[in-house]
Amino acid sequence: MARQEKPVDVVLVGLGWTNSIMGMELAQEGLNVLALERGEDRDTVPDFAYPKMADELTYGVRYKLMAKPAKSTITVRHSLTETALPYRHLGSFLPGDGVGGAGTHWNGHTWRPMPEELRLRSYVEETFGKDIIPADMTIQDFGVSYDELEPHFDFFDKVMGVSGKAGNVNGEIHEGGNPFEGRRSSEYPLPPLKRTFNDELFTNVAKEHGLHPFPLPSSNASEAYTNPYGMQLGPCNFCGFCERYGCLNFSKASPQTCILGALKQHKNFSYRANSEVLKVELADDKKTAKGVTYIDKNGEEVFQPAKIVIVGTFAYNNVRLLLLSGIGQPYDPVTNTGTVGRNYAYQMMGGATLFFKDKFFNPFIGAGSNATTVDDYAINQIDFAKEGFIGGSYLLAAQTNGQPIRSMPLPAGTPSWGAGWKKATKDYYGHSMSISSHGSNMSYRDCYLSLDPNYTDDHGLPLLRLTFDWKDNDIRMTQFMKGKVEALAKGLNPDHLNISFKDFGAKYDVRPYQTTHNVGGAIMGTNPKTSVLNRYQQSWDVHNVFVLGSSSFPQNLQYNPTMLVGGLAYWTAKAIREQYLKQPGPLVQA
Amino acid sequence: MDSRPDDSRRRFMKGAMWVISASTLGTGVMMAPTANAAPSLTEYKPVFFTPDEWAFVLAACERLIPADETGPSALDANVPIFIDRQMLGDFGQASDWYMKGPFMEGPAELGFQSPLTPAQTYQKGIAATNTYCRQTFSKSFAELSPEQQDQLLTQLQHNELKFDGVSAKQFFDFLLQNTKEGYFADPIHGGNKNMEPWKMIGFPGARASYLEWAELHNVKYPMGPVSLNGDRG
Ligand SMILES: Cc1cc2nc3c(=O)[nH]c(=O)nc-3n(C[C@H](O)[C@H](O)[C@H](O)COP(=O)(O)OP(=O)(O)OC[C@H]3O[C@@H](n4cnc5c(N)ncnc54)[C@H](O)[C@@H]3O)c2cc1C
Ligand code: SF4
């Protein structure tokens, strides 16, 4: 028999960005809120203190802050007919673990979605006609509009202290920002970060090509800042140990630096680290949840009763927890029935490295989101009918770190070892910059998540199985970007140029890092037949369960997800505070 | 609020002490916290590798990053000491990896699928390579000429040698990865002796503070490296 804990109003499963936001909002409401986090407790001091963080091997290469596949991983296959094999060590994506989640070791690229991306199917159908959407492409609308989310984006900008330059303030286009972005109700809270040499070169060449370069919106603070919760950030010092590391300087926006310090002051909020939730427990009628069962730090099974359960365990973990708990109907790609697991999508990336023998970039002078970008090839700028694909990318010249084990680009053809390799590291370290594309990924009928029939975790529960591969539509998109990136790169006349973009026939490869922007599987929408959650991220089936994170996205944005993930969390919090607490029940009638 | 146990920090301290005690063990002398504290490779006694294996690691590292006028070799940088220490740590023991069966081969894109830990892969890989060398050349790998060693490493890298129970390519991939890690990782991990590899390329190590340098464009950064334990190069 599981030990039973004292009931709470709200139990938060996971304590990353989403549930830190939810914790703050619901604690402010006066509810008794408890967070359960599977990993250890973490804070700037002592866990990220200098010089400990400046250790590439431990954090950058051995992934000290990330999820340990030994405890929790997924299996992967390319198609329905294959046997999936475990993702045995990290590579392609780096899920978080511990208080703060992946928000402690993210880069801080802080993009809002485009208004068109939130209603992608409608936008494509209205603009280009239904016929251009391939039969097996399952893109959908989110069911919530940009205008509805804008106040929440604006607030999350202020919570994180985003540094940037707005391009569209209340419909007025501002020079030096992104002219293609959705309407913003205010300028960024902080000015852009200082510009490094690669920024200067990219800005010049982009302007020569008639493009509109602007500083990447960045959650690495450019100046000292106090956010609406009273949390203080210090100016980022370009330490060069940012993504994959906790910030040693209180500069990178993270749950710790922006929310948790203030949230922990609330007496009605508490959290337990090293507490892994195995299941959301349902009442007999399966219409409500009673609480959750978790394994505590001593390995004991505990039942935690709660009136509301908020699942915020990161994209695909959310899907697994729903499947293990019997919430919603599992998706079956063959019969095209069920919803849980449907519409998994990832991100389509490509890039160029430019080598200049006589230029000094000092790549160790970097911040996680130190970059200049263009959005001229964004989703709302491309004629999909003409180009033959649906999607878009932003292009960026970033300088995030010069850590020499991982960040040692060398001209193509350089030997991988021996005297030639060593000479190349000496000749080329610090003499290169990159231009890359960061793009959307559409969803498809046969790209989905389900429970694996062969592999289990250390509790004997099935691992989650990912069935995913690249599709021609998205390859056409990235090949289009290749042409654009190549032209810009050549415009800078490098001594050597490496170009790497996926081509037709490319298989999804779990080995090289790509992004931790896994999305879908527990998507939001307007129809319970094709979505797991309603427009408030509330389960259609179990009304006191809300599911937060990028699992809600019906397809992937061309951007990094966290602004939308956070904006949606605030949107859901508002719905709970203003509607659900007054009248618990489905917020949308099916 | 639940009290927070200070586990991670304590573990870090323990980890750091382990690094020091392992090198103390190896050299038989107390380490002083100065720039010259790195043990000498010739006096180092491996904690994981047997003498036969150690001879292989020394010889292979010497070919992967050889001595020449460009900069330090893997042996100059104590890379083998780094690799030896990694073997008993989380990496060598695959402590963080999912190592449950069934083990099946699949397309390369589905990644690592071996039942062997990196440490076991080294043991089996070294033994298999030495067996092959003895059968083919009547010598162990370490006794071959540099040209022969280069050729063998190339064959391992391209999976041209088929061994029982271990993949030649997987073995080579770990060896090359760890050699580069030992060359460029902070000296606290046993390699990168005196930060010579960092000096060769111009990486300032753990300085981690460059605000006033960000806007100085196309100017070579002038400061030498600093390591995690405060040594300066
Ligand atoms: C290296 C890296 C770089 C990134 N860079 C960017 C970027 O530049 N811009 C951007 O927008 N996004 C970026 N991301 C993604 C970003 O970090 C995520 O979008 C964001 O952190 C998601 O927040 P979350 O709350 O949904 O999940 P998480 O932050 O992952 O938090 C979920 C928490 O739940 C816990 N948990 C999981 N399962 C259980 C369970 N069963 N019981 C209890 N707890 C559980 C986890 O341990 C974790 O702490 C990056 C991610 C990584 C890894
Ligand atoms: S680069 Fe800036 S924001 Fe990132 S970890 Fe360093 S100081 Fe913090």
GROMACS .gro file of N, CA, C and O in nm, chain A residues 26 310 525:
model
   12
   26LEU      N    1  -0.098   3.021  -0.927
   26LEU     CA    2  -0.199   2.959  -0.840
   26LEU      C    3  -0.168   2.983  -0.692
   26LEU      O    4  -0.260   2.988  -0.610
  310ILE      N    5  -0.162   1.940  -1.255
  310ILE     CA    6  -0.104   2.011  -1.369
  310ILE      C    7   0.020   1.934  -1.412
  310ILE      O    8   0.118   1.924  -1.337
  525GLY      N    9  -0.651   2.187  -2.932
  525GLY     CA   10  -0.729   2.211  -3.053
  525GLY      C   11  -0.875   2.237  -3.021
  525GLY      O   12  -0.911   2.261  -2.904
   0.00000   0.00000   0.00000
